[in-house]
Amino acid sequence: MESVAPTLIELGRELVKEFLYILPYLAAGVLLEAVIRTFRWHVKIRHALTRFGTWSIVVATLLGVISPLCACATLPLVISLMLAGLPLAPAMSLLVTSPLMSPASYSMLSGMLGIGWASTVTVCAVLLGLFAGLVTHLLRDRGFREDELFRKALPQGDFHDPDYPVEELRCECGKQLSHRVNRCTHNKFLVFLARFWEGSLKIGRFALIGMVIEVLAEFFIPNQWLTALLAGEGVMPILAITFATIPLHLPQVTAASMIFGFFLPDPGQTIPLANGPGIAMLVGGPVTALPVMGIFLSMFKKRVFFLYLALCISGTLTLAFAWRWLGG
């Protein structure tokens, strides 16, 4: 019992030190996302997607990169757009890029792993979004037309309606603090403060989960194991990380936080993060979000789910091996 207390104190000290280090980047990213959500810029662009024609894949990819919404929040909105006429190809691009990058993700990746890694993940998100959209577009006439996607016809109605019959798609945003503040006051500044608070709780929670995992791993897992996995230059680390993260719910901020303490000289032990494993973790982990795959299985025909999974895995592996080759 005497040896447990010092260990817990040391764990807590490391956790606080790392959290304070990333706090300014967390605040900057959440601030930008709060501005975007307050003025609903991403919503205005998203509703215009159905009018962009063949350019919708590019627009959806770029929208996914700047959107503050995670994959779980994006999927119901994408389905509503598909019911309004959006083809599967741009919908797939949006779904793939949304979990990979956002203003908060870029800010926190810059703070935790450096601007180089933040920019690399952004480029990977764009490439993966374009790849997913293009492949889906080429397969459109092979069982992926708009009338061949859903397991059953979805009832008409507004997903924001609390009485919408499909529970998986029913939006709970009306219960959020920012929406209650907007209904009561219609004051943009107060809505912004509420958005900032919501974003701080959501993103801070994901960051804290990743740092707790990293601190525990640093204390209890032999360092050489982690070094072999994150700094390994062979094929196996890339394959191991890519397939190990498929069943995990691993948001971008959580994935970066898990690497953070090992990567930076201060405040963790330095592990030179290799290009391939880094991409496998930061791209492959977030893009195969388990809740999203669950909705895919329940809402869409199986071939749509397997297409999404195949695009995510093949895209991640291609990017990881390409970055490993480019990085020497």
Coordinates of C-alpha atoms in Angstrom, one line a residue:
M1 CA 0.0 0.0 0.0
E2 CA 2.9 2.3 0.8
S3 CA 4.3 1.8 -2.7
V4 CA 1.0 2.5 -4.4
A5 CA 0.6 6.1 -3.1
P6 CA 3.9 7.4 -4.6
T7 CA 3.1 5.7 -7.9
L8 CA -0.3 7.4 -8.0
I9 CA 1.2 10.8 -7.1
E10 CA 3.8 10.4 -9.9
L11 CA 1.1 9.4 -12.4
G12 CA -1.0 12.4 -11.4
R13 CA 2.0 14.7 -11.6
E14 CA 2.8 13.5 -15.2
L15 CA -0.8 13.8 -16.2
V16 CA -1.2 17.4 -15.0
K17 CA 2.2 18.4 -16.5
E18 CA 1.2 17.1 -19.9
F19 CA -2.3 18.6 -19.8
L20 CA -1.0 22.0 -18.9
Y21 CA 1.4 21.8 -21.8
I22 CA -1.3 21.2 -24.3
L23 CA -3.9 23.6 -22.7
P24 CA -3.1 26.6 -24.9
Y25 CA -3.5 24.6 -28.1
L26 CA -6.7 23.1 -26.8
A27 CA -8.1 26.6 -26.1
A28 CA -7.0 27.9 -29.5
G29 CA -8.6 25.0 -31.4
V30 CA -11.8 25.1 -29.4
L31 CA -12.1 28.8 -29.8
L32 CA -11.9 28.5 -33.6
E33 CA -14.4 25.7 -33.7
A34 CA -16.8 27.7 -31.5
V35 CA -16.7 30.6 -34.0
I36 CA -17.4 28.3 -36.9
R37 CA -20.3 26.6 -35.0
T38 CA -21.7 29.9 -33.8
F39 CA -22.0 31.4 -37.3
R40 CA -22.9 27.9 -38.8
W41 CA -20.4 28.4 -41.7
H42 CA -20.0 24.6 -42.1
V43 CA -23.7 24.0 -42.2
K44 CA -24.2 26.6 -44.9
I45 CA -21.5 24.9 -47.1
R46 CA -22.8 21.4 -46.4
H47 CA -26.3 22.2 -47.5
A48 CA -24.9 23.5 -50.8
L49 CA -23.1 20.3 -51.5
T50 CA -26.0 18.9 -53.6
R51 CA -25.5 21.7 -56.1
F52 CA -21.8 21.2 -56.8
G53 CA -22.2 18.3 -59.3
T54 CA -18.9 16.5 -60.1
W55 CA -17.0 19.0 -57.9
S56 CA -18.9 17.8 -54.8
I57 CA -16.2 15.2 -54.0
V58 CA -13.6 18.0 -53.7
V59 CA -15.9 20.3 -51.8
A60 CA -17.0 17.5 -49.4
T61 CA -13.4 16.6 -48.7
L62 CA -12.4 20.2 -47.9
L63 CA -15.6 20.6 -45.8
G64 CA -14.7 17.5 -43.8
V65 CA -11.3 19.0 -43.0
I66 CA -12.6 22.3 -41.7
S67 CA -15.8 20.9 -40.1
P68 CA -15.8 20.9 -36.3
L69 CA -18.0 17.8 -36.3
C70 CA -16.8 14.3 -35.5
A71 CA -17.7 11.2 -37.5
C72 CA -20.6 10.3 -35.2
A73 CA -22.2 13.7 -35.5
T74 CA -21.5 13.9 -39.3
L75 CA -23.1 10.6 -40.3
P76 CA -26.8 11.5 -39.5
L77 CA -26.3 14.8 -41.3
V78 CA -24.8 13.0 -44.3
I79 CA -27.7 10.6 -44.4
S80 CA -30.1 13.5 -44.4
L81 CA -28.2 15.1 -47.3
M82 CA -28.3 11.8 -49.2
L83 CA -32.1 11.7 -48.8
A84 CA -32.1 15.2 -50.3
G85 CA -30.1 13.9 -53.3
L86 CA -26.4 13.9 -52.4
P87 CA -24.7 11.0 -54.1
L88 CA -22.7 8.4 -52.1
A89 CA -19.3 9.5 -53.4
P90 CA -19.2 13.0 -51.8
A91 CA -20.9 11.6 -48.8
M92 CA -18.1 9.0 -48.4
S93 CA -15.5 11.8 -48.8
L94 CA -17.1 13.8 -46.0
L95 CA -17.4 10.8 -43.7
V96 CA -13.8 9.8 -44.2
T97 CA -12.3 13.3 -43.7
S98 CA -14.5 14.5 -40.8
P99 CA -12.9 12.4 -38.1
L100 CA -9.4 13.0 -39.4
M101 CA -9.1 16.8 -39.2
S102 CA -10.8 19.8 -37.7
P103 CA -9.5 23.2 -36.4
A104 CA -9.2 21.8 -32.9
S105 CA -7.4 18.7 -34.1
Y106 CA -4.9 20.8 -36.1
S107 CA -4.2 23.1 -33.2
M108 CA -3.7 20.2 -30.8
L109 CA -1.7 18.1 -33.2
S110 CA 0.6 21.1 -33.7
G111 CA 1.1 21.5 -30.0
M112 CA 1.5 17.8 -29.2
L113 CA 3.4 16.5 -32.2
G114 CA 4.5 19.6 -34.1
I115 CA 3.3 21.5 -37.1
G116 CA 4.9 18.9 -39.4
W117 CA 2.7 16.1 -38.2
A118 CA -0.4 18.3 -38.1
S119 CA 0.2 19.3 -41.7
T120 CA 1.0 15.7 -42.7
V121 CA -2.3 14.4 -41.2
T122 CA -4.2 17.3 -43.0
V123 CA -2.7 16.2 -46.4
C124 CA -3.5 12.6 -45.6
A125 CA -7.1 13.5 -44.8
V126 CA -7.5 15.4 -48.1
L127 CA -5.9 12.5 -50.1
L128 CA -8.0 9.9 -48.3
G129 CA -11.2 11.9 -48.9
L130 CA -10.5 12.3 -52.6
F131 CA -9.6 8.6 -52.9
A132 CA -12.7 7.5 -51.1
G133 CA -14.9 9.8 -53.2
L134 CA -13.3 8.8 -56.5
V135 CA -13.5 5.1 -55.9
T136 CA -17.1 5.3 -54.8
H137 CA -18.0 7.4 -57.8
L138 CA -16.4 4.7 -60.1
L139 CA -18.5 2.0 -58.4
R140 CA -21.7 3.9 -58.6
D141 CA -23.2 1.7 -61.3
R142 CA -22.1 -1.5 -59.6
G143 CA -24.6 -1.5 -56.7
F144 CA -23.9 1.9 -55.2
R145 CA -26.6 4.0 -56.8
E146 CA -28.7 6.2 -54.4
D147 CA -31.7 3.9 -54.6
E148 CA -29.6 0.8 -53.7
L149 CA -27.9 1.9 -50.5
F150 CA -30.2 1.7 -47.5
R151 CA -31.4 -1.5 -45.9
K152 CA -35.0 -0.1 -45.8
A153 CA -36.7 3.1 -46.8
L154 CA -36.2 5.8 -44.1
P155 CA -39.3 7.7 -43.0
Q156 CA -39.6 11.3 -44.0
G157 CA -39.1 13.9 -41.4
D158 CA -36.6 16.1 -39.7
F159 CA -33.8 14.4 -37.8
H160 CA -33.8 17.2 -35.3
D161 CA -37.4 16.3 -34.4
P162 CA -37.4 14.6 -30.9
D163 CA -40.1 12.3 -32.2
Y164 CA -38.3 11.1 -35.4
P165 CA -38.9 7.3 -35.4
V166 CA -35.3 6.2 -36.3
E167 CA -33.5 6.5 -33.0
E168 CA -29.9 6.0 -34.5
L169 CA -30.4 9.1 -36.6
R170 CA -32.4 11.3 -34.2
C171 CA -30.4 14.4 -33.4
E172 CA -30.0 15.4 -29.8
C173 CA -28.5 18.8 -30.5
G174 CA -31.7 20.5 -29.2
K175 CA -30.7 19.5 -25.7
Q176 CA -27.2 21.1 -25.9
L177 CA -26.5 24.1 -23.8
S178 CA -25.8 26.3 -26.8
H179 CA -29.1 25.5 -28.4
R180 CA -31.0 26.3 -25.2
V181 CA -29.0 29.6 -24.9
N182 CA -29.9 30.5 -28.5
R183 CA -33.6 29.8 -27.9
C184 CA -33.7 31.9 -24.8
T185 CA -31.5 34.8 -25.7
H186 CA -30.6 34.8 -29.4
N187 CA -27.4 36.5 -28.3
K188 CA -24.5 35.4 -30.5
F189 CA -21.9 36.1 -27.9
L190 CA -23.6 34.0 -25.2
V191 CA -24.1 31.2 -27.8
F192 CA -20.4 31.5 -28.6
L193 CA -19.5 31.1 -24.9
A194 CA -21.8 28.0 -24.7
R195 CA -20.2 26.5 -27.8
F196 CA -16.8 27.1 -26.4
W197 CA -17.8 25.4 -23.1
E198 CA -19.2 22.4 -25.0
G199 CA -16.1 22.1 -27.2
S200 CA -13.8 22.3 -24.2
L201 CA -15.6 19.5 -22.5
K202 CA -15.8 17.3 -25.5
I203 CA -12.3 17.7 -26.9
G204 CA -10.7 18.0 -23.4
R205 CA -12.3 14.7 -22.5
F206 CA -10.9 12.9 -25.5
A207 CA -7.4 14.4 -24.9
L208 CA -7.5 13.4 -21.3
I209 CA -8.4 9.8 -22.1
G210 CA -5.4 9.6 -24.5
M211 CA -3.0 11.1 -21.9
V212 CA -4.2 8.7 -19.2
I213 CA -3.6 5.7 -21.5
E214 CA -0.1 7.1 -22.4
V215 CA 0.9 7.8 -18.8
L216 CA -0.2 4.4 -17.7
A217 CA 1.6 2.8 -20.7
E218 CA 4.8 4.7 -19.9
F219 CA 4.8 3.4 -16.3
F220 CA 3.7 -0.2 -16.8
I221 CA 4.7 -1.3 -20.4
P222 CA 8.4 -1.9 -21.2
N223 CA 9.7 1.0 -23.1
Q224 CA 11.3 -1.1 -25.8
W225 CA 7.9 -2.5 -26.8
L226 CA 6.5 0.9 -27.4
T227 CA 9.6 2.0 -29.2
A228 CA 9.4 -1.0 -31.5
L229 CA 5.8 -0.2 -32.3
L230 CA 6.0 3.6 -32.7
A231 CA 9.5 4.0 -34.0
G232 CA 9.6 0.7 -36.0
E233 CA 10.6 1.1 -39.7
G234 CA 9.4 -2.3 -40.9
V235 CA 6.1 -3.5 -42.3
M236 CA 4.8 -5.2 -39.2
P237 CA 4.4 -2.0 -37.0
I238 CA 2.2 -0.4 -39.7
L239 CA 0.1 -3.5 -40.1
A240 CA -0.2 -4.1 -36.4
I241 CA -1.3 -0.5 -35.6
T242 CA -3.7 -0.3 -38.6
F243 CA -5.6 -3.5 -37.8
A244 CA -5.4 -3.1 -34.0
T245 CA -7.2 0.3 -34.1
I246 CA -10.1 -0.9 -36.3
P247 CA -12.3 -2.0 -33.4
L248 CA -11.4 1.0 -31.2
H249 CA -13.3 4.3 -30.8
L250 CA -10.2 6.4 -31.2
P251 CA -10.9 10.1 -32.0
Q252 CA -8.0 12.1 -33.5
V253 CA -7.3 14.0 -30.3
T254 CA -7.2 10.8 -28.3
A255 CA -4.8 9.1 -30.7
A256 CA -2.5 12.1 -30.7
S257 CA -2.6 12.3 -26.9
M258 CA -1.6 8.6 -26.6
I259 CA 1.6 9.3 -28.6
F260 CA 2.3 12.8 -27.2
G261 CA 4.2 11.9 -24.0
F262 CA 6.5 9.5 -25.8
F263 CA 7.2 11.8 -28.8
L264 CA 8.2 15.1 -27.3
P265 CA 11.4 15.5 -25.3
D266 CA 9.4 17.5 -22.7
P267 CA 7.3 16.3 -21.0
G268 CA 7.8 12.7 -21.9
Q269 CA 10.4 10.1 -22.9
T270 CA 11.6 10.7 -26.5
I271 CA 10.5 8.1 -29.0
P272 CA 11.2 9.1 -32.6
L273 CA 7.8 8.6 -34.2
A274 CA 8.3 6.8 -37.5
N275 CA 6.4 8.0 -40.5
G276 CA 4.5 4.8 -41.2
P277 CA 3.3 3.9 -37.7
G278 CA 2.5 7.5 -37.1
I279 CA 0.1 7.7 -40.1
A280 CA -1.4 4.3 -39.2
M281 CA -2.2 5.6 -35.7
L282 CA -3.3 9.1 -36.6
V283 CA -5.2 8.2 -39.7
G284 CA -6.3 4.6 -39.3
G285 CA -7.4 4.9 -35.7
P286 CA -9.9 7.8 -36.1
V287 CA -11.2 6.9 -39.5
T288 CA -12.6 3.5 -38.4
A289 CA -14.7 4.8 -35.6
L290 CA -16.7 1.9 -34.1
P291 CA -20.0 3.9 -33.6
V292 CA -19.9 5.0 -37.2
M293 CA -19.4 1.4 -38.4
G294 CA -22.3 0.3 -36.2
I295 CA -24.7 2.8 -37.8
F296 CA -23.4 1.8 -41.2
L297 CA -24.4 -1.8 -40.5
S298 CA -27.8 -0.9 -39.2
M299 CA -28.7 1.7 -41.8
F300 CA -27.0 0.7 -45.1
K301 CA -26.7 -2.5 -47.0
K302 CA -23.7 -4.6 -46.1
R303 CA -21.8 -3.8 -49.3
V304 CA -21.8 -0.1 -48.3
F305 CA -20.3 -0.9 -45.0
F306 CA -17.6 -3.1 -46.5
L307 CA -16.8 -0.4 -49.1
Y308 CA -16.4 2.1 -46.3
L309 CA -14.1 -0.3 -44.3
A310 CA -12.1 -1.3 -47.4
L311 CA -11.6 2.4 -48.3
C312 CA -10.4 3.3 -44.8
I313 CA -8.0 0.3 -44.5
S314 CA -6.6 0.4 -48.0
G315 CA -6.2 4.2 -47.9
T316 CA -4.5 4.1 -44.5
L317 CA -2.1 1.4 -45.5
T318 CA -1.3 3.2 -48.8
L319 CA -0.7 6.5 -47.1
A320 CA 1.4 4.9 -44.3
F321 CA 3.7 3.0 -46.7
A322 CA 3.9 6.0 -49.0
W323 CA 4.9 8.3 -46.1
R324 CA 7.4 5.7 -44.9
W325 CA 9.0 5.5 -48.3
L326 CA 9.1 9.3 -48.8
G327 CA 10.5 9.8 -45.3
G328 CA 13.4 7.3 -46.0

